[in-house]
Short mmCIF file of C-alpha atoms in Angstrom, two decimals:
data_model
loop_
_atom_site.label_atom_id
_atom_site.label_comp_id
_atom_site.label_asym_id
_atom_site.label_seq_id
_atom_site.Cartn_x
_atom_site.Cartn_y
_atom_site.Cartn_z
CA MET A 29 -17.31 5.35 -24.57
CA ARG A 30 -14.99 8.39 -24.62
CA TYR A 31 -11.15 8.27 -24.01
CA ILE A 32 -9.59 11.53 -22.90
CA ARG A 33 -5.95 12.22 -22.12
CA PRO A 34 -5.62 15.56 -20.20
CA SER A 35 -2.24 17.24 -19.79
CA SER A 36 -2.91 18.85 -16.51
CA LEU A 37 -4.29 17.78 -13.17
CA GLU A 38 -6.75 20.63 -13.25
CA ASP A 39 -8.24 19.39 -16.50
CA ALA A 40 -8.49 15.77 -15.22
CA VAL A 41 -10.35 16.94 -12.06
CA GLY A 42 -12.79 19.01 -14.15
CA LEU A 43 -13.36 16.18 -16.58
CA LEU A 44 -14.01 13.76 -13.75
CA ALA A 45 -16.27 16.14 -11.80
CA ASN A 46 -18.29 17.12 -14.89
CA ALA A 47 -18.44 13.67 -16.58
CA SER A 48 -21.93 12.55 -17.68
CA GLY A 49 -22.35 8.82 -16.73
CA LYS A 50 -19.69 6.67 -15.20
CA ALA A 51 -16.06 7.94 -15.32
CA ALA A 52 -12.91 5.94 -14.67
CA ILE A 53 -9.26 7.02 -14.05
CA LEU A 54 -6.63 5.20 -16.18
CA ALA A 55 -3.16 5.23 -14.69
CA GLY A 56 -1.60 1.85 -15.27
CA GLY A 57 -4.79 0.10 -16.20
CA SER A 58 -3.87 -3.29 -14.70
CA ASP A 59 -7.10 -3.25 -12.62
CA LEU A 60 -9.36 -1.12 -14.79
CA LEU A 61 -8.78 -3.01 -18.08
CA VAL A 62 -9.26 -6.41 -16.47
CA ARG A 63 -12.54 -5.39 -14.87
CA MET A 64 -13.72 -3.85 -18.18
CA LYS A 65 -12.84 -7.16 -20.04
CA GLY A 66 -14.62 -9.15 -17.39
CA GLY A 67 -17.84 -7.04 -17.83
CA PHE A 68 -17.70 -5.86 -14.25
CA ILE A 69 -17.75 -2.16 -15.29
CA GLU A 70 -18.40 -0.21 -18.52
CA PRO A 71 -17.29 3.52 -18.07
CA ASP A 72 -18.79 6.12 -20.24
CA VAL A 73 -15.60 8.19 -19.93
CA ILE A 74 -11.98 7.02 -19.37
CA ILE A 75 -9.57 9.69 -18.21
CA ASP A 76 -6.01 8.79 -18.85
CA ILE A 77 -3.62 10.64 -16.42
CA LYS A 78 -0.29 9.32 -17.68
CA ALA A 79 0.28 12.41 -19.79
CA ILE A 80 0.42 14.69 -16.62
CA ASP A 81 4.11 15.05 -16.03
CA ALA A 82 4.00 15.82 -12.31
CA LEU A 83 2.10 12.51 -11.69
CA GLY A 84 4.83 10.46 -13.18
CA ARG A 85 7.64 11.49 -10.86
CA ILE A 86 9.24 10.50 -7.61
CA ILE A 87 10.46 13.60 -5.73
CA GLU A 88 12.61 13.47 -2.69
CA ASN A 89 12.64 16.56 -0.54
CA ASP A 90 13.38 17.66 2.99
CA ASP A 91 10.11 16.14 4.31
CA GLY A 92 10.49 12.79 2.53
CA PHE A 93 9.18 11.35 -0.69
CA VAL A 94 6.34 12.42 -3.01
CA ILE A 95 5.21 9.53 -5.39
CA GLY A 96 3.08 10.59 -8.20
CA ALA A 97 -0.11 8.67 -8.95
CA ALA A 98 1.14 7.53 -12.36
CA VAL A 99 4.58 6.25 -11.26
CA PRO A 100 4.83 2.56 -12.26
CA CYS A 101 5.73 0.09 -9.55
CA ALA A 102 8.84 -0.96 -11.49
CA VAL A 103 10.10 2.60 -11.18
CA LEU A 104 9.73 2.53 -7.41
CA GLY A 105 12.04 -0.48 -7.28
CA GLU A 106 14.66 1.38 -9.48
CA ASN A 107 14.77 4.39 -7.11
CA THR A 108 17.73 3.70 -4.83
CA ALA A 109 16.89 6.30 -2.27
CA LEU A 110 13.28 5.20 -1.95
CA ARG A 111 14.34 1.52 -1.73
CA ASN A 112 16.84 2.29 0.99
CA ALA A 113 14.56 4.49 3.00
CA TRP A 114 11.36 2.49 2.72
CA PRO A 115 12.25 -1.16 1.66
CA GLY A 116 8.96 -2.53 2.93
CA VAL A 117 6.92 -0.18 0.74
CA VAL A 118 8.96 -1.14 -2.29
CA GLU A 119 8.56 -4.88 -1.34
CA GLY A 120 4.76 -4.54 -1.36
CA ALA A 121 4.69 -2.65 -4.65
CA ARG A 122 6.98 -5.15 -6.48
CA LEU A 123 4.76 -8.05 -5.69
CA ILE A 124 1.87 -6.71 -7.87
CA GLY A 125 1.57 -8.83 -10.97
CA SER A 126 4.26 -9.97 -13.38
CA LYS A 127 7.27 -8.15 -14.59
CA GLN A 128 5.21 -6.90 -17.56
CA VAL A 129 2.44 -5.62 -15.22
CA GLN A 130 5.09 -3.84 -13.07
CA GLY A 131 5.90 -1.61 -15.85
CA ARG A 132 2.28 -0.28 -15.86
CA CYS A 133 0.64 -0.86 -12.44
CA THR A 134 0.79 1.86 -9.78
CA ILE A 135 0.46 1.92 -6.00
CA VAL A 136 -2.27 4.54 -6.21
CA GLY A 137 -4.18 2.32 -8.60
CA ASN A 138 -3.66 -0.55 -6.22
CA LEU A 139 -4.98 1.50 -3.37
CA CYS A 140 -8.02 2.83 -5.22
CA ASN A 141 -9.00 -0.59 -6.52
CA ALA A 142 -9.76 -1.22 -2.84
CA SER A 143 -9.14 -4.83 -2.78
CA PRO A 144 -8.56 -6.26 0.78
CA ALA A 145 -5.64 -8.31 -0.58
CA ALA A 146 -3.91 -5.34 -2.24
CA ASP A 147 -0.11 -5.86 -1.82
CA SER A 148 1.12 -2.25 -1.64
CA VAL A 149 -1.52 -1.00 0.83
CA PRO A 150 -0.48 -2.79 4.06
CA ALA A 151 3.12 -1.56 3.70
CA LEU A 152 1.88 1.96 3.01
CA VAL A 153 -0.41 1.85 6.05
CA ALA A 154 2.37 0.58 8.23
CA ALA A 155 4.70 3.35 6.96
CA GLY A 156 2.13 6.02 7.90
CA ALA A 157 1.76 7.14 4.30
CA ARG A 158 -0.62 9.83 3.33
CA ALA A 159 -2.53 10.45 0.20
CA LEU A 160 -2.60 13.91 -1.42
CA VAL A 161 -6.01 14.25 -2.89
CA ARG A 162 -7.16 16.93 -5.46
CA GLY A 163 -10.79 17.65 -6.27
CA PRO A 164 -13.29 20.39 -7.21
CA ALA A 165 -13.03 21.83 -3.59
CA GLY A 166 -9.13 21.91 -3.61
CA SER A 167 -6.56 19.69 -2.05
CA ARG A 168 -6.60 17.70 1.12
CA THR A 169 -4.11 15.21 2.68
CA ILE A 170 -5.45 12.12 4.45
CA ALA A 171 -4.08 8.89 5.88
CA VAL A 172 -3.83 6.08 3.32
CA GLU A 173 -5.79 3.71 5.53
CA THR A 174 -8.91 5.98 5.32
CA ILE A 175 -9.20 5.61 1.54
CA PRO A 176 -10.46 2.02 1.18
CA VAL A 177 -13.81 1.76 3.05
CA GLY A 178 -14.83 -1.73 1.76
CA PRO A 179 -13.95 -4.16 -1.18
CA GLY A 180 -14.05 -2.00 -4.31
CA LYS A 181 -15.17 1.08 -2.43
CA THR A 182 -13.22 4.24 -1.44
CA SER A 183 -13.83 7.32 0.59
CA LEU A 184 -13.05 9.65 -2.30
CA ALA A 185 -15.76 12.28 -3.12
CA PRO A 186 -17.04 12.77 -6.67
CA GLY A 187 -14.41 14.38 -8.80
CA GLU A 188 -11.51 13.67 -6.55
CA ILE A 189 -8.22 12.16 -7.68
CA ILE A 190 -5.22 10.99 -5.57
CA GLU A 191 -2.39 13.19 -6.84
CA ALA A 192 0.52 11.49 -4.93
CA ILE A 193 1.42 9.35 -2.03
CA LEU A 194 3.49 11.06 0.70
CA LEU A 195 6.13 9.27 2.75
CA ASP A 196 7.95 10.91 5.59
CA LYS A 197 11.67 11.26 5.71
CA ARG A 198 13.06 8.09 7.24
CA GLN A 199 14.00 8.57 10.87
CA ARG A 200 17.23 7.24 12.25
CA HIS A 201 17.16 3.63 13.62
CA SER A 202 13.98 2.78 11.76
CA GLY A 203 12.91 0.03 9.28
CA ASP A 204 10.05 -1.57 7.71
CA ALA A 205 9.18 -4.85 5.95
CA TYR A 206 6.27 -6.62 4.14
CA GLN A 207 5.45 -10.30 3.41
CA ARG A 208 2.48 -12.16 2.07
CA PHE A 209 1.47 -15.78 1.85
CA THR A 210 0.36 -17.08 -1.55
CA PRO A 211 0.01 -20.67 -2.87
CA ARG A 212 2.39 -19.76 -5.72
CA THR A 213 5.59 -17.76 -5.43
CA GLU A 214 4.54 -14.93 -7.79
CA MET A 215 1.61 -13.64 -9.83
CA ASP A 216 -0.84 -14.53 -7.13
CA ILE A 217 -3.28 -12.65 -4.76
CA ALA A 218 -2.31 -12.66 -1.01
CA VAL A 219 -4.16 -15.10 1.11
CA VAL A 220 -3.07 -12.90 4.09
CA SER A 221 -0.19 -10.39 4.34
CA ALA A 222 1.57 -8.33 7.11
CA ALA A 223 3.67 -5.19 7.25
CA VAL A 224 5.60 -3.75 10.23
CA ASN A 225 7.34 -0.39 10.68
CA LEU A 226 9.60 0.31 13.63
CA THR A 227 11.69 3.06 15.16
CA LEU A 228 14.30 2.23 17.71
CA ASN A 229 16.12 4.31 20.36
CA ASP A 230 19.96 4.35 20.69
CA GLN A 231 19.67 1.23 22.97
CA GLY A 232 17.84 -0.79 20.38
CA VAL A 233 14.45 -0.60 22.18
CA VAL A 234 11.33 -0.04 19.98
CA GLU A 235 10.02 3.55 20.49
CA LYS A 236 7.34 3.56 17.76
CA ALA A 237 5.63 0.83 15.80
CA ARG A 238 2.97 0.24 13.30
CA VAL A 239 1.43 -3.14 12.34
CA ALA A 240 -0.79 -3.60 9.40
CA LEU A 241 -2.48 -6.79 8.07
CA GLY A 242 -3.87 -7.35 4.51
CA ALA A 243 -6.51 -9.87 3.33
CA ALA A 244 -7.55 -10.28 6.95
CA ALA A 245 -10.74 -8.06 6.89
CA PRO A 246 -12.72 -6.04 4.41
CA THR A 247 -10.05 -3.33 4.54
CA VAL A 248 -6.43 -3.29 5.63
CA LEU A 249 -6.18 -3.59 9.51
CA LEU A 250 -4.00 -1.23 11.46
CA VAL A 251 -3.49 -3.36 14.64
CA GLU A 252 -2.65 -0.96 17.43
CA GLU A 253 -2.59 -3.67 20.12
CA ALA A 254 0.12 -5.42 18.18
CA ALA A 255 2.13 -2.13 17.89
CA ASP A 256 1.82 -1.62 21.65
CA ILE A 257 3.34 -4.97 22.29
CA LEU A 258 6.44 -4.18 20.20
CA VAL A 259 6.99 -0.71 21.86
CA GLY A 260 9.39 -1.02 24.70
CA SER A 261 10.82 -4.37 23.51
CA ARG A 262 13.81 -5.52 21.61
CA VAL A 263 11.59 -7.79 19.51
CA ASP A 264 12.46 -10.78 21.59
CA ASP A 265 10.79 -14.14 21.45
CA GLY A 266 8.26 -13.22 24.01
CA ALA A 267 7.34 -10.02 22.33
CA LEU A 268 7.03 -11.85 18.94
CA GLU A 269 4.66 -14.48 20.40
CA ARG A 270 2.37 -11.89 21.90
CA LEU A 271 2.46 -9.95 18.66
CA ALA A 272 1.40 -13.04 16.81
CA GLU A 273 -1.47 -13.64 19.21
CA ALA A 274 -2.63 -10.06 18.92
CA CYS A 275 -2.51 -10.18 15.04
CA SER A 276 -4.39 -13.43 14.88
CA ALA A 277 -7.03 -12.11 17.33
CA ALA A 278 -7.48 -8.87 15.27
CA CYS A 279 -8.27 -10.79 12.02
CA ARG A 280 -11.72 -10.74 10.56
CA PRO A 281 -11.26 -12.89 7.50
CA ILE A 282 -13.63 -15.08 5.42
CA ASP A 283 -13.64 -18.56 4.36
CA ASP A 284 -13.06 -19.12 0.68
CA LYS A 285 -11.44 -21.60 -1.74
CA ARG A 286 -7.99 -19.89 -1.04
CA GLY A 287 -8.17 -20.14 2.72
CA THR A 288 -10.22 -20.78 5.81
CA VAL A 289 -10.75 -18.34 8.63
CA GLU A 290 -8.65 -20.40 10.96
CA PHE A 291 -5.75 -20.72 8.48
CA ARG A 292 -5.66 -17.01 7.72
CA LYS A 293 -5.64 -16.10 11.44
CA LYS A 294 -2.75 -18.47 12.05
CA VAL A 295 -0.69 -17.28 9.04
CA ALA A 296 -1.33 -13.58 9.96
CA GLY A 297 0.48 -14.20 13.30
CA VAL A 298 3.33 -16.10 11.66
CA LEU A 299 3.88 -13.40 9.01
CA ALA A 300 3.74 -10.57 11.63
CA LYS A 301 6.51 -12.24 13.57
CA ARG A 302 8.70 -12.60 10.46
CA VAL A 303 8.25 -8.97 9.23
CA ALA A 304 8.69 -7.57 12.71
CA LEU A 305 12.03 -9.33 13.02
CA THR A 306 13.06 -8.12 9.52
CA ALA A 307 11.98 -4.56 10.34
CA TYR A 308 13.99 -4.57 13.59
CA GLN A 309 17.14 -5.85 11.83
CA ARG A 310 16.94 -3.25 9.23
CA ALA A 311 16.24 -0.52 11.85
CA GLY A 312 19.38 -1.64 13.59
CA GLN A 313 21.44 -1.13 10.55
CA LYS A 314 20.45 2.51 10.11
#
């Protein structure tokens, strides 16, 4: 096994594209090292991207935020501007692992691990986040929800690396939120999760909405029917009940030792109601 620590993204892309055998990207390592220790994968080449300065930064510009692929989740929570603009995204990121893991894990790694129960992904999908992808053919920008295509599988082409996550500038009267259900209060995997992002008009009526569910299907679900229910409402009790029904109906979960299909569908609706109300309250404060 070879370990390589490139100092530029171009070098990393070249190494990944030209690697002989199986290659793996190391950012935080909280997923990769666990999978290696468990014997699930054995890379021939490990490419450590932490030494690439541009990938370790959070940049705020006129368009919004650029979050580098190697930025630890703990740093996201320490960025006041990001936390104020996108609290739901930060909530999802800060639920990954323990405090020690938070200093290493990244939202890009969480996304590329392609677990249906990933905590940061539903909030990113609800936020309309995009991934800036660099590869041998150049750069492209794609919606975050198009990256995972199944458990442990992504749509990235050979040699491609996610350079950064892009979040738009927060609109006026808008807010987002994320919650999950776990048997324990922390250091656990979501049995089901929900994220909502809302934009209101000056009268407090929802103009735009995005609703995402995690651990409810092989990939994160963007539930357009649920979003349509919220648009035109003030997130009243009637809208919330219809929202819960739409989210429960959209779920395609599995039965396992952590939860049944029936349980997951029920909880998805409950969580959707809670995060929609939180997002609405946050939107009204901005």
